[in-house]
Coordinates of N, CA and C in Angstrom, one line a residue:
M18 N -21.0 3.3 -55.3 CA -21.9 2.8 -54.3 C -21.3 1.8 -53.3
K19 N -20.5 0.9 -53.9 CA -19.9 -0.1 -53.1 C -18.9 0.5 -52.2
N20 N -18.1 1.6 -52.7 CA -17.2 2.2 -51.9 C -17.8 3.0 -50.7
A21 N -19.0 3.6 -51.0 CA -19.7 4.3 -49.9 C -20.2 3.3 -48.8
N22 N -20.7 2.1 -49.3 CA -21.1 1.1 -48.3 C -19.9 0.6 -47.5
G23 N -18.8 0.5 -48.2 CA -17.6 0.0 -47.5 C -17.1 1.0 -46.4
V24 N -17.2 2.3 -46.7 CA -16.8 3.3 -45.8 C -17.8 3.4 -44.6
K25 N -19.1 3.2 -44.9 CA -20.1 3.2 -43.9 C -19.9 2.0 -42.9
S26 N -19.6 0.8 -43.5 CA -19.3 -0.4 -42.7 C -18.1 -0.2 -41.8
M27 N -17.1 0.4 -42.4 CA -15.8 0.6 -41.6 C -16.1 1.6 -40.4
A28 N -16.9 2.6 -40.7 CA -17.2 3.6 -39.7 C -18.0 3.0 -38.6
N29 N -19.0 2.1 -38.9 CA -19.7 1.4 -37.9 C -18.9 0.5 -37.0
K30 N -17.9 -0.2 -37.7 CA -16.9 -1.0 -36.9 C -16.1 -0.2 -35.9
Y31 N -15.7 1.0 -36.4 CA -14.9 1.9 -35.5 C -15.8 2.4 -34.3
K32 N -17.1 2.7 -34.6 CA -18.0 3.1 -33.6 C -18.2 2.0 -32.5
K33 N -18.3 0.8 -33.0 CA -18.5 -0.3 -32.1 C -17.3 -0.5 -31.2
F34 N -16.1 -0.5 -31.9 CA -14.8 -0.6 -31.2 C -14.7 0.5 -30.1
F35 N -15.0 1.7 -30.5 CA -14.9 2.8 -29.5 C -15.8 2.6 -28.4
A36 N -17.1 2.2 -28.7 CA -18.1 2.0 -27.6 C -17.6 0.9 -26.6
V37 N -17.1 -0.2 -27.2 CA -16.7 -1.3 -26.4 C -15.5 -0.9 -25.5
T38 N -14.6 -0.1 -26.1 CA -13.4 0.4 -25.3 C -13.8 1.3 -24.2
V39 N -14.7 2.2 -24.4 CA -15.2 3.2 -23.4 C -15.9 2.4 -22.3
C40 N -16.7 1.5 -22.7 CA -17.5 0.7 -21.7 C -16.5 -0.2 -20.8
S41 N -15.5 -0.7 -21.5 CA -14.5 -1.5 -20.7 C -13.7 -0.7 -19.7
L42 N -13.3 0.5 -20.2 CA -12.6 1.4 -19.2 C -13.5 1.8 -18.1
L43 N -14.8 2.1 -18.3 CA -15.7 2.5 -17.3 C -15.9 1.3 -16.3
L44 N -16.0 0.1 -16.8 CA -16.2 -1.0 -15.9 C -14.9 -1.3 -15.1
F45 N -13.8 -1.1 -15.7 CA -12.5 -1.3 -15.0 C -12.4 -0.3 -13.9
T46 N -12.8 1.0 -14.2 CA -12.7 2.1 -13.2 C -13.6 1.8 -12.0
V47 N -14.8 1.3 -12.3 CA -15.7 1.0 -11.2 C -15.1 -0.2 -10.4
Y48 N -14.6 -1.2 -11.1 CA -14.0 -2.4 -10.4 C -12.8 -2.0 -9.5
F49 N -11.9 -1.1 -10.1 CA -10.7 -0.7 -9.4 C -11.1 0.1 -8.1
Y50 N -12.0 0.9 -8.2 CA -12.3 1.8 -7.0 C -13.3 1.1 -6.0
R51 N -13.5 -0.2 -6.2 CA -14.4 -0.9 -5.2 C -13.8 -0.8 -3.8
D52 N -14.7 -0.8 -2.9 CA -14.3 -0.7 -1.5 C -15.2 -1.6 -0.6
P53 N -15.0 -2.9 -0.7 CA -15.9 -3.8 0.0 C -15.8 -3.7 1.5
D54 N -16.9 -3.9 2.2 CA -16.9 -4.0 3.7 C -16.1 -5.3 4.0
R55 N -15.5 -5.3 5.2 CA -14.7 -6.4 5.6 C -15.1 -6.8 7.1
D56 N -15.1 -8.1 7.3 CA -15.2 -8.6 8.7 C -13.8 -8.6 9.3
V57 N -13.5 -7.5 10.0 CA -12.2 -7.3 10.5 C -11.9 -8.1 11.7
I58 N -10.7 -8.8 11.7 CA -10.3 -9.5 12.9 C -9.8 -8.5 13.9
K59 N -10.3 -8.7 15.2 CA -9.9 -7.8 16.2 C -9.5 -8.6 17.4
E60 N -8.2 -8.7 17.6 CA -7.6 -9.5 18.7 C -6.5 -8.7 19.3
D61 N -6.1 -9.0 20.5 CA -5.0 -8.3 21.1 C -3.7 -8.9 20.6
N62 N -2.6 -8.2 20.6 CA -1.3 -8.7 20.4 C -1.1 -9.2 18.9
I63 N -1.8 -8.6 18.0 CA -1.6 -9.0 16.6 C -1.5 -7.7 15.7
I64 N -0.9 -7.9 14.6 CA -0.9 -6.8 13.6 C -1.5 -7.4 12.3
L65 N -2.4 -6.6 11.7 CA -3.1 -7.1 10.5 C -2.5 -6.4 9.3
S66 N -2.7 -7.1 8.2 CA -2.2 -6.5 6.9 C -3.0 -5.2 6.6
P67 N -2.3 -4.2 6.2 CA -3.0 -2.9 5.9 C -3.5 -2.9 4.4
A68 N -3.1 -3.9 3.6 CA -3.4 -3.9 2.2 C -3.7 -5.3 1.7
D69 N -4.4 -5.3 0.6 CA -4.6 -6.5 -0.2 C -3.4 -6.6 -1.2
G70 N -2.9 -7.8 -1.4 CA -1.8 -8.0 -2.3 C -0.9 -9.2 -2.0
T71 N 0.3 -9.2 -2.5 CA 1.2 -10.3 -2.3 C 2.4 -9.8 -1.6
V72 N 2.9 -10.6 -0.6 CA 4.1 -10.2 0.2 C 5.3 -10.3 -0.7
E73 N 5.9 -9.1 -1.0 CA 7.0 -9.0 -1.9 C 8.4 -9.2 -1.3
Y74 N 8.5 -8.7 0.0 CA 9.8 -8.9 0.7 C 9.5 -8.7 2.2
I75 N 10.4 -9.3 3.0 CA 10.5 -9.2 4.4 C 11.9 -8.9 4.8
K76 N 12.2 -7.7 5.4 CA 13.5 -7.3 5.8 C 13.6 -7.0 7.3
F77 N 14.8 -7.1 7.8 CA 14.9 -6.7 9.2 C 16.1 -5.7 9.3
Y78 N 15.8 -4.6 10.1 CA 16.8 -3.6 10.3 C 17.1 -3.6 11.8
E79 N 18.4 -3.8 12.2 CA 18.8 -4.0 13.6 C 18.5 -2.7 14.4
N80 N 18.8 -1.6 13.8 CA 18.6 -0.3 14.6 C 17.4 0.4 14.3
G81 N 16.5 -0.2 13.5 CA 15.2 0.5 13.1 C 15.4 1.6 12.2
E82 N 16.6 1.8 11.6 CA 16.8 2.9 10.6 C 16.7 2.4 9.2
A83 N 15.6 2.7 8.6 CA 15.3 2.2 7.2 C 15.9 3.3 6.2
E84 N 16.9 2.8 5.4 CA 17.6 3.7 4.5 C 16.7 4.0 3.3
V85 N 16.7 5.2 2.8 CA 15.9 5.6 1.6 C 16.8 6.5 0.7
F86 N 16.4 6.7 -0.5 CA 17.1 7.5 -1.4 C 16.2 8.6 -2.1
K87 N 16.8 9.8 -2.3 CA 16.1 10.8 -3.0 C 17.0 11.6 -3.9
D88 N 16.7 11.8 -5.1 CA 17.5 12.5 -6.1 C 19.0 12.1 -6.1
G89 N 19.2 10.7 -5.9 CA 20.5 10.2 -6.0 C 21.3 10.2 -4.6
N90 N 20.7 10.8 -3.6 CA 21.3 10.9 -2.3 C 20.6 10.0 -1.3
S91 N 21.4 9.4 -0.4 CA 20.8 8.5 0.5 C 20.6 9.2 1.9
Y92 N 19.6 8.8 2.6 CA 19.3 9.4 3.9 C 18.5 8.4 4.7
I93 N 18.3 8.7 6.0 CA 17.6 7.7 6.9 C 16.2 8.3 7.2
L94 N 15.2 7.4 7.2 CA 13.9 7.9 7.6 C 13.9 8.2 9.1
N95 N 13.2 9.2 9.4 CA 13.2 9.7 10.8 C 12.2 8.9 11.7
V96 N 12.3 7.6 11.7 CA 11.4 6.8 12.5 C 12.2 5.8 13.5
S97 N 13.5 5.9 13.5 CA 14.3 5.0 14.3 C 14.0 5.1 15.8
K98 N 13.5 6.3 16.3 CA 13.2 6.5 17.7 C 12.0 5.6 18.1
Y99 N 11.2 5.2 17.2 CA 10.0 4.4 17.5 C 10.4 2.9 17.5
F100 N 11.6 2.6 16.9 CA 12.0 1.2 16.8 C 13.4 1.0 17.3
P101 N 13.8 1.4 18.5 CA 15.2 1.3 19.0 C 15.8 -0.1 19.1
Y102 N 14.9 -1.1 19.1 CA 15.5 -2.5 19.2 C 15.3 -3.2 17.8
G103 N 15.1 -2.4 16.8 CA 15.0 -3.0 15.4 C 13.6 -3.2 15.0
C104 N 13.4 -3.4 13.7 CA 12.1 -3.6 13.2 C 12.1 -4.5 11.9
Y105 N 11.0 -5.1 11.6 CA 10.8 -5.8 10.3 C 10.1 -4.8 9.4
V106 N 10.4 -4.9 8.1 CA 9.6 -4.2 7.1 C 9.1 -5.3 6.1
V107 N 7.8 -5.3 6.0 CA 7.1 -6.3 5.2 C 6.5 -5.5 4.0
G108 N 6.9 -5.7 2.8 CA 6.4 -5.0 1.6 C 5.3 -5.8 0.9
I109 N 4.2 -5.2 0.6 CA 3.0 -5.9 0.0 C 2.8 -5.2 -1.4
F110 N 2.9 -6.0 -2.4 CA 2.7 -5.5 -3.8 C 1.2 -5.6 -4.1
M111 N 0.7 -4.4 -4.5 CA -0.8 -4.4 -4.9 C -0.9 -4.2 -6.4
S112 N -1.4 -5.2 -7.1 CA -1.6 -5.2 -8.5 C -2.8 -4.3 -8.8
P113 N -3.0 -3.9 -10.1 CA -4.1 -3.1 -10.4 C -5.5 -3.8 -10.2
L114 N -5.4 -5.1 -10.0 CA -6.6 -5.9 -9.8 C -7.0 -6.0 -8.3
D115 N -6.1 -5.6 -7.4 CA -6.3 -5.7 -6.0 C -7.2 -4.5 -5.5
V116 N -7.9 -4.7 -4.4 CA -8.5 -3.5 -3.7 C -7.4 -2.6 -3.2
H117 N -7.5 -1.3 -3.5 CA -6.4 -0.4 -3.1 C -6.7 0.5 -1.9
V118 N -7.7 0.1 -1.1 CA -8.0 0.8 0.2 C -7.0 0.2 1.2
N119 N -6.4 1.1 1.9 CA -5.5 0.8 3.1 C -6.2 0.8 4.4
R120 N -5.9 -0.1 5.3 CA -6.6 -0.2 6.6 C -5.6 -0.2 7.7
A121 N -6.0 0.3 8.9 CA -5.1 0.4 10.0 C -4.7 -1.0 10.5
P122 N -3.4 -1.3 10.6 CA -3.0 -2.7 11.1 C -3.2 -2.9 12.6
I123 N -3.3 -1.8 13.3 CA -3.5 -1.9 14.8 C -4.5 -0.8 15.2
S124 N -5.0 -0.9 16.4 CA -5.7 0.3 17.0 C -4.7 1.2 17.7
G125 N -4.9 2.4 17.7 CA -4.0 3.3 18.5 C -4.0 4.7 18.0
E126 N -3.1 5.5 18.5 CA -3.0 7.0 18.2 C -2.0 7.2 17.0
V127 N -2.4 8.0 16.1 CA -1.5 8.4 15.0 C -0.5 9.4 15.6
V128 N 0.8 9.0 15.8 CA 1.7 9.9 16.4 C 2.7 10.6 15.4
Y129 N 2.7 10.1 14.2 CA 3.7 10.6 13.2 C 3.2 10.4 11.8
I130 N 3.2 11.5 11.0 CA 2.9 11.4 9.6 C 3.9 12.2 8.8
E131 N 4.4 11.6 7.7 CA 5.4 12.4 6.9 C 5.2 12.0 5.4
H132 N 5.3 13.0 4.6 CA 5.3 12.7 3.1 C 6.7 12.8 2.6
V133 N 7.2 11.8 1.9 CA 8.6 11.8 1.4 C 8.5 11.8 -0.1
D134 N 9.2 12.8 -0.7 CA 9.2 12.9 -2.2 C 10.2 11.9 -2.7
G135 N 10.0 11.5 -4.0 CA 10.9 10.6 -4.6 C 10.6 10.4 -6.1
G136 N 11.2 9.5 -6.7 CA 10.9 9.2 -8.1 C 9.8 8.2 -8.2
Y137 N 9.4 7.8 -9.4 CA 8.4 6.8 -9.7 C 8.9 5.7 -10.4
Y138 N 9.0 4.5 -9.8 CA 9.5 3.3 -10.4 C 8.5 2.2 -10.3
P139 N 8.5 1.1 -11.1 CA 7.6 0.0 -11.0 C 7.6 -0.5 -9.6
A140 N 6.5 -0.8 -9.0 CA 6.4 -1.1 -7.5 C 6.9 -2.5 -7.3
F141 N 7.1 -3.4 -8.3 CA 7.5 -4.7 -8.1 C 9.0 -4.9 -8.1
L142 N 9.8 -3.8 -8.4 CA 11.2 -3.9 -8.4 C 11.8 -4.0 -7.0
K143 N 12.9 -4.7 -6.8 CA 13.6 -4.8 -5.6 C 14.0 -3.4 -5.1
D144 N 13.9 -3.2 -3.8 CA 14.4 -1.9 -3.1 C 13.6 -0.7 -3.6
V145 N 12.4 -0.9 -4.2 CA 11.6 0.2 -4.6 C 11.2 1.1 -3.5
E146 N 11.1 0.5 -2.2 CA 10.7 1.4 -1.1 C 11.8 2.4 -0.8
K147 N 13.0 2.3 -1.4 CA 14.0 3.3 -1.1 C 13.9 4.5 -1.9
V148 N 13.2 4.5 -3.1 CA 13.3 5.6 -4.0 C 12.0 6.2 -4.4
N149 N 10.9 5.5 -4.1 CA 9.6 6.0 -4.6 C 8.9 7.0 -3.6
E150 N 8.1 7.9 -4.1 CA 7.4 8.8 -3.3 C 6.5 8.0 -2.3
R151 N 6.3 8.5 -1.1 CA 5.5 7.7 -0.1 C 4.9 8.6 1.0
N152 N 4.0 8.0 1.7 CA 3.5 8.6 2.9 C 3.9 7.6 4.0
I153 N 4.3 8.2 5.2 CA 4.7 7.3 6.3 C 3.8 7.7 7.5
V154 N 3.2 6.6 8.1 CA 2.4 6.8 9.3 C 2.8 5.9 10.4
I155 N 3.0 6.5 11.6 CA 3.3 5.7 12.8 C 2.1 5.7 13.7
I156 N 1.7 4.5 14.2 CA 0.5 4.4 15.1 C 1.1 3.8 16.4
K157 N 0.7 4.3 17.5 CA 1.1 3.9 18.8 C -0.1 3.1 19.5
N158 N 0.2 1.9 20.0 CA -0.7 1.2 20.8 C 0.0 0.7 22.1
G159 N -0.3 1.3 23.2 CA 0.5 1.0 24.4 C 1.9 1.4 24.3
S160 N 2.8 0.4 24.4 CA 4.3 0.6 24.3 C 4.7 0.3 22.9
D161 N 3.8 -0.2 22.0 CA 4.2 -0.6 20.7 C 3.9 0.5 19.6
Y162 N 4.8 0.5 18.6 CA 4.6 1.4 17.5 C 4.7 0.6 16.2
V163 N 3.7 0.8 15.3 CA 3.7 0.1 14.0 C 3.5 1.2 12.9
G164 N 4.3 1.0 11.9 CA 4.3 1.9 10.8 C 3.6 1.4 9.5
V165 N 3.0 2.3 8.8 CA 2.4 2.0 7.5 C 3.0 2.9 6.5
V166 N 3.6 2.4 5.4 CA 4.2 3.3 4.3 C 3.5 3.0 3.0
Q167 N 2.8 4.0 2.5 CA 2.2 4.0 1.2 C 3.3 4.4 0.1
I168 N 3.5 3.5 -0.9 CA 4.5 3.8 -1.8 C 4.0 3.9 -3.2
A169 N 4.2 5.0 -3.9 CA 3.7 5.2 -5.2 C 4.5 4.3 -6.2
G170 N 3.8 3.8 -7.2 CA 4.4 3.0 -8.2 C 4.5 3.7 -9.6
F171 N 4.9 2.9 -10.6 CA 5.0 3.4 -12.0 C 3.7 3.9 -12.5
V172 N 2.6 3.2 -12.2 CA 1.3 3.6 -12.6 C 0.6 4.4 -11.6
A173 N 0.7 4.0 -10.3 CA 0.1 4.7 -9.2 C 0.9 5.8 -8.8
R174 N 0.5 7.0 -9.0 CA 1.3 8.2 -8.7 C 0.6 9.1 -7.6
R175 N -0.4 8.5 -7.0 CA -1.1 9.3 -6.0 C -1.4 8.4 -4.8
C176 N -0.9 8.8 -3.6 CA -1.2 8.1 -2.4 C -2.1 9.1 -1.5
S177 N -3.2 8.7 -1.0 CA -4.0 9.5 -0.2 C -4.2 9.0 1.2
L178 N -4.2 9.9 2.2 CA -4.4 9.5 3.6 C -5.6 10.2 4.2
N179 N -6.4 9.6 5.0 CA -7.5 10.2 5.7 C -7.2 10.4 7.1
L180 N -5.9 10.8 7.4 CA -5.5 10.9 8.8 C -4.7 12.2 9.1
K181 N -4.6 12.5 10.4 CA -3.7 13.6 10.8 C -3.2 13.1 12.2
E182 N -2.0 13.7 12.5 CA -1.4 13.4 13.8 C -2.4 13.7 15.0
G183 N -2.5 12.8 15.9 CA -3.4 12.9 17.0 C -4.7 12.1 16.9
D184 N -5.0 11.7 15.6 CA -6.2 10.9 15.4 C -6.1 9.5 16.1
Y185 N -7.2 9.0 16.5 CA -7.2 7.6 17.0 C -7.9 6.7 16.0
V186 N -7.2 5.6 15.6 CA -7.8 4.7 14.6 C -8.1 3.3 15.3
E187 N -9.1 2.7 14.7 CA -9.4 1.3 15.1 C -8.8 0.3 14.2
M188 N -8.4 -0.8 14.7 CA -7.8 -1.9 13.8 C -8.8 -2.2 12.7
G189 N -8.2 -2.2 11.5 CA -9.0 -2.4 10.3 C -9.8 -1.3 9.7
Q190 N -9.7 -0.1 10.4 CA -10.3 1.1 9.9 C -9.7 1.6 8.6
R191 N -10.5 2.1 7.6 CA -10.0 2.6 6.4 C -9.1 3.9 6.7
I192 N -7.9 3.9 6.2 CA -7.0 5.1 6.5 C -6.5 5.8 5.2
G193 N -6.7 5.2 4.1 CA -6.3 5.8 2.8 C -6.4 4.9 1.6
K194 N -5.8 5.4 0.5 CA -6.0 4.7 -0.7 C -4.8 5.0 -1.6
I195 N -4.4 4.0 -2.5 CA -3.4 4.3 -3.5 C -4.0 3.9 -4.8
K196 N -3.7 4.7 -5.8 CA -4.4 4.5 -7.1 C -3.5 3.6 -8.0
L197 N -4.1 2.6 -8.5 CA -3.5 1.6 -9.5 C -2.4 0.9 -8.8
G198 N -1.6 0.1 -9.6 CA -0.5 -0.7 -9.0 C 0.4 0.0 -8.1
S199 N 0.7 -0.6 -7.0 CA 1.5 0.2 -6.0 C 2.0 -0.8 -4.9
Q200 N 2.6 -0.2 -3.8 CA 3.1 -1.1 -2.8 C 2.8 -0.4 -1.4
T201 N 2.5 -1.2 -0.4 CA 2.3 -0.8 0.9 C 3.3 -1.6 1.8
A202 N 4.1 -0.9 2.6 CA 5.0 -1.5 3.5 C 4.5 -1.3 5.0
V203 N 4.8 -2.3 5.8 CA 4.4 -2.3 7.2 C 5.7 -2.4 8.0
I204 N 5.9 -1.5 9.0 CA 7.0 -1.5 9.9 C 6.6 -2.1 11.2
I205 N 7.2 -3.2 11.5 CA 6.8 -4.1 12.7 C 7.9 -4.1 13.7
P206 N 7.6 -3.8 15.0 CA 8.6 -3.8 16.0 C 9.2 -5.2 16.2
S207 N 10.4 -5.3 16.7 CA 11.2 -6.6 16.8 C 10.6 -7.5 17.9
N208 N 9.7 -7.0 18.7 CA 9.1 -7.9 19.7 C 7.9 -8.6 19.2
Y209 N 7.7 -8.6 17.9 CA 6.6 -9.3 17.2 C 7.3 -10.4 16.3
N210 N 6.6 -11.5 16.1 CA 7.0 -12.5 15.1 C 6.2 -12.3 13.8
V211 N 6.9 -12.2 12.7 CA 6.2 -12.1 11.4 C 5.6 -13.5 11.1
T212 N 4.3 -13.5 10.7 CA 3.7 -14.8 10.5 C 3.3 -15.1 9.0
V213 N 3.8 -14.2 8.1 CA 3.6 -14.4 6.7 C 5.0 -14.7 6.0
K214 N 4.9 -15.1 4.8 CA 6.2 -15.3 4.1 C 6.1 -14.7 2.7
E215 N 7.2 -14.5 2.1 CA 7.3 -13.9 0.7 C 6.5 -14.8 -0.2
G216 N 5.7 -14.1 -1.1 CA 4.8 -14.8 -2.1 C 3.4 -15.1 -1.6
E217 N 3.2 -14.8 -0.3 CA 1.9 -15.1 0.3 C 0.9 -14.0 0.0
R218 N -0.4 -14.4 -0.3 CA -1.5 -13.4 -0.5 C -2.0 -13.0 0.9
V219 N -2.2 -11.7 1.0 CA -2.7 -11.1 2.2 C -3.9 -10.2 1.9
Y220 N -4.7 -9.9 2.9 CA -5.9 -9.1 2.7 C -6.1 -8.1 3.9
A221 N -6.3 -6.9 3.5 CA -6.4 -5.8 4.5 C -7.5 -6.1 5.5
G222 N -7.1 -6.0 6.8 CA -8.1 -6.2 7.9 C -8.4 -7.6 8.2
Q223 N -7.9 -8.5 7.4 CA -8.3 -9.9 7.6 C -7.1 -10.9 7.7
T224 N -5.9 -10.5 7.3 CA -4.8 -11.4 7.4 C -3.9 -11.0 8.5
I225 N -3.6 -11.9 9.5 CA -2.7 -11.6 10.6 C -1.2 -11.7 10.0
I226 N -0.5 -10.6 10.1 CA 0.9 -10.7 9.5 C 2.0 -10.7 10.6
A227 N 1.6 -10.5 11.9 CA 2.6 -10.6 13.0 C 1.8 -10.8 14.3
V228 N 2.5 -11.5 15.2 CA 2.0 -11.8 16.5 C 3.0 -11.4 17.6
R229 N 2.5 -10.7 18.6 CA 3.5 -10.3 19.7 C 4.1 -11.5 20.4
A230 N 5.5 -11.4 20.5 CA 6.2 -12.5 21.1 C 6.3 -12.4 22.6
N231 N 6.2 -11.2 23.2 CA 6.4 -11.0 24.6 C 5.6 -9.8 25.0

């Protein structure tokens, strides 16, 4: 009788553990897929963060040619024609706790979209933007071009875009989503001054990351 009661007690404990685990996963899923409304900053001559997260790196390419790797081979992204005088690349790491909705950093016309295959590596590693699968979007505003690169991470293996070439987007408009921990990079023309620094927290549609210099 004691053994039967012990087995029953153990079964009840496992049921409670299973119920708590399932509820926790459901709550995390709801929390992760949250998409809060934002009071978007809308000013001329600025570029907004397209993602929530932490600035992981800031790099400058003199000729606008960002080098990437695929299957052990190196090649150049086909975006240099949009940045003939060089560009900054600001990488934003998005943890699983961040909102993963991406927003347009500027208003303008979507003139270029490309999907680049690659491997899957943890998004916080250095130079991860060179090897991971990604979507590349170039938006034109007047004479300026700004790029957004969604980068898949070790956990986040799906990047989605709600855009096609020829679409017009408003600054701060929702343009896509990345699932779980990942990285979003912004390509900024050289006639802008980057106003954030590595390690800084930024928020999509609310943090100014660059200001036009001329």
